[in-house]
Structure formats: C-alpha cells, structure tokens
Coordinates of C-alpha atoms in Angstrom, one line a residue:
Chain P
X814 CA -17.1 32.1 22.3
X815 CA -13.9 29.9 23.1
X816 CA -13.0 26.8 22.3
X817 CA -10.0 24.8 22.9
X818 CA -8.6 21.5 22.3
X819 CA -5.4 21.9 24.7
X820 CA -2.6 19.9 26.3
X821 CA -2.6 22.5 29.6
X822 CA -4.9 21.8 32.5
X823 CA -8.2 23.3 32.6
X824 CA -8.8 27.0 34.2
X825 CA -12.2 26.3 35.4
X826 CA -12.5 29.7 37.4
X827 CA -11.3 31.2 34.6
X828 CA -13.5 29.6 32.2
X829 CA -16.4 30.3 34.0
X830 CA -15.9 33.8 35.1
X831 CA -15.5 34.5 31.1
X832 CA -19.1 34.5 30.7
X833 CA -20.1 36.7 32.9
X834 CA -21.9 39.6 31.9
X835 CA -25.2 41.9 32.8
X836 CA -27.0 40.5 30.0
X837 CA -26.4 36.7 31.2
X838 CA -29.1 35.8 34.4
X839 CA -27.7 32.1 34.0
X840 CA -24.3 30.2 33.6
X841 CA -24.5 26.6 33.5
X842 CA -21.3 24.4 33.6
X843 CA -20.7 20.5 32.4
X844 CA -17.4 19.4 34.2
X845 CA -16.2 15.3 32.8
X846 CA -13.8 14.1 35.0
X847 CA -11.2 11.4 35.0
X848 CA -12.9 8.3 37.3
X849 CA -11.5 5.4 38.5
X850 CA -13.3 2.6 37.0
X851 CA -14.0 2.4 33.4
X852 CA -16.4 -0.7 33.1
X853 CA -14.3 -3.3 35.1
X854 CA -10.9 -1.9 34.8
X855 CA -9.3 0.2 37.2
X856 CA -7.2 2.8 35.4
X857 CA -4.7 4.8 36.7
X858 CA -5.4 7.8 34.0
X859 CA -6.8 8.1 30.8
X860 CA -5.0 9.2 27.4
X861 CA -6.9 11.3 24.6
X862 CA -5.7 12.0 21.6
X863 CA -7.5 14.1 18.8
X864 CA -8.0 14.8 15.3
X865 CA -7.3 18.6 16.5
X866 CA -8.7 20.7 13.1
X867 CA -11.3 18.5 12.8
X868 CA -12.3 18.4 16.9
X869 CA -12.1 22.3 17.0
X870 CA -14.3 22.8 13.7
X871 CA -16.9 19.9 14.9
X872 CA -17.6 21.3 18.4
X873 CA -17.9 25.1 16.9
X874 CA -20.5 23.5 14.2
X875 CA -22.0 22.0 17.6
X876 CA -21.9 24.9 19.6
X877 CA -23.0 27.5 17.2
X878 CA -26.0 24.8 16.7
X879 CA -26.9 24.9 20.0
X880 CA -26.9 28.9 20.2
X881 CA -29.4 28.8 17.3
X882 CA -31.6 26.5 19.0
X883 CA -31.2 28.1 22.4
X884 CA -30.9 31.3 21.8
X885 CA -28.0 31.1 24.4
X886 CA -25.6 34.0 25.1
X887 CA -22.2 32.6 25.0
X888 CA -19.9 29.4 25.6
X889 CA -16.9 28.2 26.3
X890 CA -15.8 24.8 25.6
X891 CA -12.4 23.3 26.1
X892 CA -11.3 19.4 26.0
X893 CA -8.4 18.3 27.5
X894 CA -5.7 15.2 25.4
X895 CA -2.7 13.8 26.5
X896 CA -2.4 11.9 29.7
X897 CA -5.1 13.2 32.5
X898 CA -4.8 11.9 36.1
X899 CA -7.6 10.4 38.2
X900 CA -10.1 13.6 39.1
X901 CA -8.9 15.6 36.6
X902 CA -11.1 17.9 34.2
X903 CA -11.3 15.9 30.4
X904 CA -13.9 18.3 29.2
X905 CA -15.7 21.5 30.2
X906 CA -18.9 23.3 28.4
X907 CA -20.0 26.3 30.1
X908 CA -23.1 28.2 28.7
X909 CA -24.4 31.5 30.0
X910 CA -27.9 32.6 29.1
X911 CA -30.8 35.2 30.1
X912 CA -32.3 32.3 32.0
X913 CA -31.2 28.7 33.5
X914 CA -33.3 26.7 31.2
X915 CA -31.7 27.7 27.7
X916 CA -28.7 27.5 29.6
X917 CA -29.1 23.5 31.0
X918 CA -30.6 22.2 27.5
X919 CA -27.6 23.9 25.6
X920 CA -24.6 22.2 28.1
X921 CA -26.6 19.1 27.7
X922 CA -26.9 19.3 24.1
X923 CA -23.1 20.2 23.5
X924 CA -22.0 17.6 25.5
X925 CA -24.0 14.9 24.1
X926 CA -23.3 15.8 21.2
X927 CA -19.3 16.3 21.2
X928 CA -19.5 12.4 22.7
X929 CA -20.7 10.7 19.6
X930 CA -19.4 13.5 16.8
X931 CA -16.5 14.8 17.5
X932 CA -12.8 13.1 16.8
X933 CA -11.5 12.6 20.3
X934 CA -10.6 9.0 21.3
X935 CA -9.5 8.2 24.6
X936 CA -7.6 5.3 26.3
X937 CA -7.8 3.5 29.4
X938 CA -4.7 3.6 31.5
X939 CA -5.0 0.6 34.0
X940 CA -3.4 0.2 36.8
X941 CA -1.4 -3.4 35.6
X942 CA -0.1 -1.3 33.0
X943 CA -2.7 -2.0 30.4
X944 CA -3.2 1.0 27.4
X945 CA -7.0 -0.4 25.7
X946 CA -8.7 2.3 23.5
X947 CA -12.0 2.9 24.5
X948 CA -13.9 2.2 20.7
Chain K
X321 CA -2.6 13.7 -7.6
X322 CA -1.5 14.1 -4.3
X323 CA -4.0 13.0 -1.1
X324 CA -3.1 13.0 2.4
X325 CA -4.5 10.5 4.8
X326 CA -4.3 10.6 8.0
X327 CA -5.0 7.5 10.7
X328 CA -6.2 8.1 14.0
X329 CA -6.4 6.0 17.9
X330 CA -6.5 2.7 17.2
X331 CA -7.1 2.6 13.3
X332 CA -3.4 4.6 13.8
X333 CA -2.4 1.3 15.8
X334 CA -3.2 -1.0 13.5
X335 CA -2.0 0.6 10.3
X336 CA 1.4 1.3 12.2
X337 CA 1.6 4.9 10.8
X338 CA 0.5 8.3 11.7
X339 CA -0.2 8.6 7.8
X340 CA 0.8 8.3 4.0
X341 CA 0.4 10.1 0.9
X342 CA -1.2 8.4 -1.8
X343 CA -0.8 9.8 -5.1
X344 CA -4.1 8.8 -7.5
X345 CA -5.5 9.9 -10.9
X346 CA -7.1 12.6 -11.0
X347 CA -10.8 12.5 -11.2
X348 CA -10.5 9.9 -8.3
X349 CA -13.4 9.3 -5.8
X350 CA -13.4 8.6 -2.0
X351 CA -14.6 5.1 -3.0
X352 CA -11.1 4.6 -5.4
X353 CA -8.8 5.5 -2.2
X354 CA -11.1 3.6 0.0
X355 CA -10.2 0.3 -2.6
X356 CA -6.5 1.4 -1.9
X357 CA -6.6 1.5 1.4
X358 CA -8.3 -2.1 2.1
X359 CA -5.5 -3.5 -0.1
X360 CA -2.6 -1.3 1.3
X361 CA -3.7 -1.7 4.9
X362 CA -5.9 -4.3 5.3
X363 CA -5.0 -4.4 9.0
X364 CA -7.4 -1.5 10.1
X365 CA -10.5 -3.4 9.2
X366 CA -9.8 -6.7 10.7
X367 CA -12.0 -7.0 13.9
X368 CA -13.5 -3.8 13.6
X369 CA -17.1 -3.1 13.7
X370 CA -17.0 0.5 12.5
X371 CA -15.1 3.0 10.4
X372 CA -15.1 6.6 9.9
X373 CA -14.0 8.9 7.4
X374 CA -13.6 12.4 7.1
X375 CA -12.5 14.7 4.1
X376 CA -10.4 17.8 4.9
X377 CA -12.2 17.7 8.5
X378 CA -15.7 17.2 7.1
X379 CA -17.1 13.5 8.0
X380 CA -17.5 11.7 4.3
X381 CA -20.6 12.5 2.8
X382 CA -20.7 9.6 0.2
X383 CA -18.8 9.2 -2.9
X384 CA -17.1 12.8 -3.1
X385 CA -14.2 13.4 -5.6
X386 CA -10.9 14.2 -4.5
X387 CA -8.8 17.2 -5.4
X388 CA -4.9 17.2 -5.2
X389 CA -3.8 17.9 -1.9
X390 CA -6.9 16.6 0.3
X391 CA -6.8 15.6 3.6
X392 CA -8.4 12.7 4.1
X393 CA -8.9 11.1 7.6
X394 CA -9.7 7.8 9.0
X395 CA -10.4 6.7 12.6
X396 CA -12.5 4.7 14.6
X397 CA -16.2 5.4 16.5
X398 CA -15.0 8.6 19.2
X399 CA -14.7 8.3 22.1
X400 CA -14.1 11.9 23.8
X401 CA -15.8 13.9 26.4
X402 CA -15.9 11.8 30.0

C-alpha cells in the first residue's frame, strides 16, 4: 500500500514489481504522461504543485475505497509535482488483484477519481514561454 | 484564536501569498473567515467560477466551527493526474 506525492522521477519497474506476489493473478497499471498539446497550446512541460497532506490523505481515502469495493489486493500510487518534461510519468496507479477485472475497474476508479478530488493543480508550460494554470 | 490559511495554484497567484494567519474570536465559523477573506483578498474571487475549501485537509463540509490553530485551505477546481 504506497503512496507518494514526490519531486523524484517515477520508478515504474519498481513500482510495479512491488505488487507482486503468489496471491495476486493480476497487476493492472495506469501510466499519465506529460503530452505535447494541451488543448491548443504546445507546452514544453507541465508544472504541478500540491496541497501535499491533503493529496496524500485524499488519494489513501480513494484508494482504500476502491479496495473495499474491489476487493483488490494491493496498490501503489505515486504523483509526480514540480516541473515534468514532455513524456514523462505525472501519475501512476498500479493495482494487483486475484483476477484482471477487479484489478482494471479499481485503476480506473483511482484515477478518475484523484482527477476531480484530490489537490493537485498543474500548469501548462508553452513553448513561447507562457505559464497558464490548467483550472 | 489563531487560524492558518493556506492558498493554493492560482488562488495563491492572485492573493500574492503562500498564506496568512488570521486570528478570530473564538466560537468563529468557516462562514466568519470566509467574510474575512472576501474583504482581505478580494482578488481570489474575481473571474473565478469555482472555489474550494478545505479544513485541516478535509474538503469543507458546511458551516464548521473553527478551533485555534486550524488549517484551513483554499484553492481552485484540481487539476492533477494527466
């Protein structure tokens, strides 16, 4: 059960291979990236910035929701602030489970749910030098 | 009493601080600091659709009284995840 709200580059080996164990027949992993167009504007990067206690405490609330309802195994969920270049990880949710369907509805309901509850905000870097938050 | 608030992304923009400590009578409710704030920083409401709230890192659940050192936050709609 890990979460993280972190400066450092995501591990995603590492986050992945955490999960693994005999009793899990599934691991399911959600990877946002950093893309180049956001709407119309081309951006360079992005910048997030949290509400840290509050972010860490929302997406356990989400997570431990989503092992209640799906009866998954375990998770690990870290999101990335600060300055993240084009490609780069922003989020990851990985879920392991007996079997793949608790383990896709639970990534799917974490995600969803971190993207319209939990205090992250992120900014659009573009490339004429722009900084426009995304709210 | 003693309550800390705390602006985040562009609410922090527009109020032009990372936060301030307002010091209320006690017996004070999230509506009474709410007041304060629209007079002390009227800024973070102007063109703005949508605010949130949150109190010690719960999201407001309506007109809570405040205790001496509370955190209370304030920030726009999120915007995390990809």
């Amino acid at each position: 059960m890990k979460i993280s709200v972190q400066k450092e580059k995501i591990e995603v080996a590492d986050t992945i291979e955490s999960l693994r164990t005999p009793e899990a027949g599934a691991i399911v992993t959600f990877q946002g990236t950093v893309r180049r167009f956001s709407g119309d504007i081309e951006v360079t990067r992005l910048y997030y910035e949290a509400y840290r206690e509050m972010a860490v405490k929302s997406i356990k609330q989400i997570a431990d929701e989503a092992k209640e309802r799906f009866g998954i195994i375990d998770y690990s969920i870290i999101h990335r602030i600060g300055n993240i270049d084009l490609t780069e990880d922003s989020v990851i949710v990985s879920v392991s489970s007996e079997h793949r369907e608790e383990a896709f509805s639970a990534c799917k309901f974490i995600i969803d749910r971190i993207k319209i509850e939990t205090p992250i905000w992120k900014k659009d870097i573009a490339v004429t030098g722009e900084a426009t938050w995304r709210d | 009493m003693k309550i800390q608030v705390r602006f985040f992304g562009s609410v922090k923009d527009d109020a032009g601080i990372e936060g301030l400590v307002l010091d209320i009578p006690q017996g004070s409710h999230f509506s009474d600091l709410k007041e304060i704030l629209k007079k002390d920083k009227p800024s973070i409401w102007q063109g703005r659709r949508q605010i949130f709230f949150a109190l010690n890192q719960n999201y407001i659940n309506g007109d809570q009284e405040l205790r001496e050192n509370d955190e209370v936050a304030v920030f726009p709609m999120v915007s995390g995840g990809c």
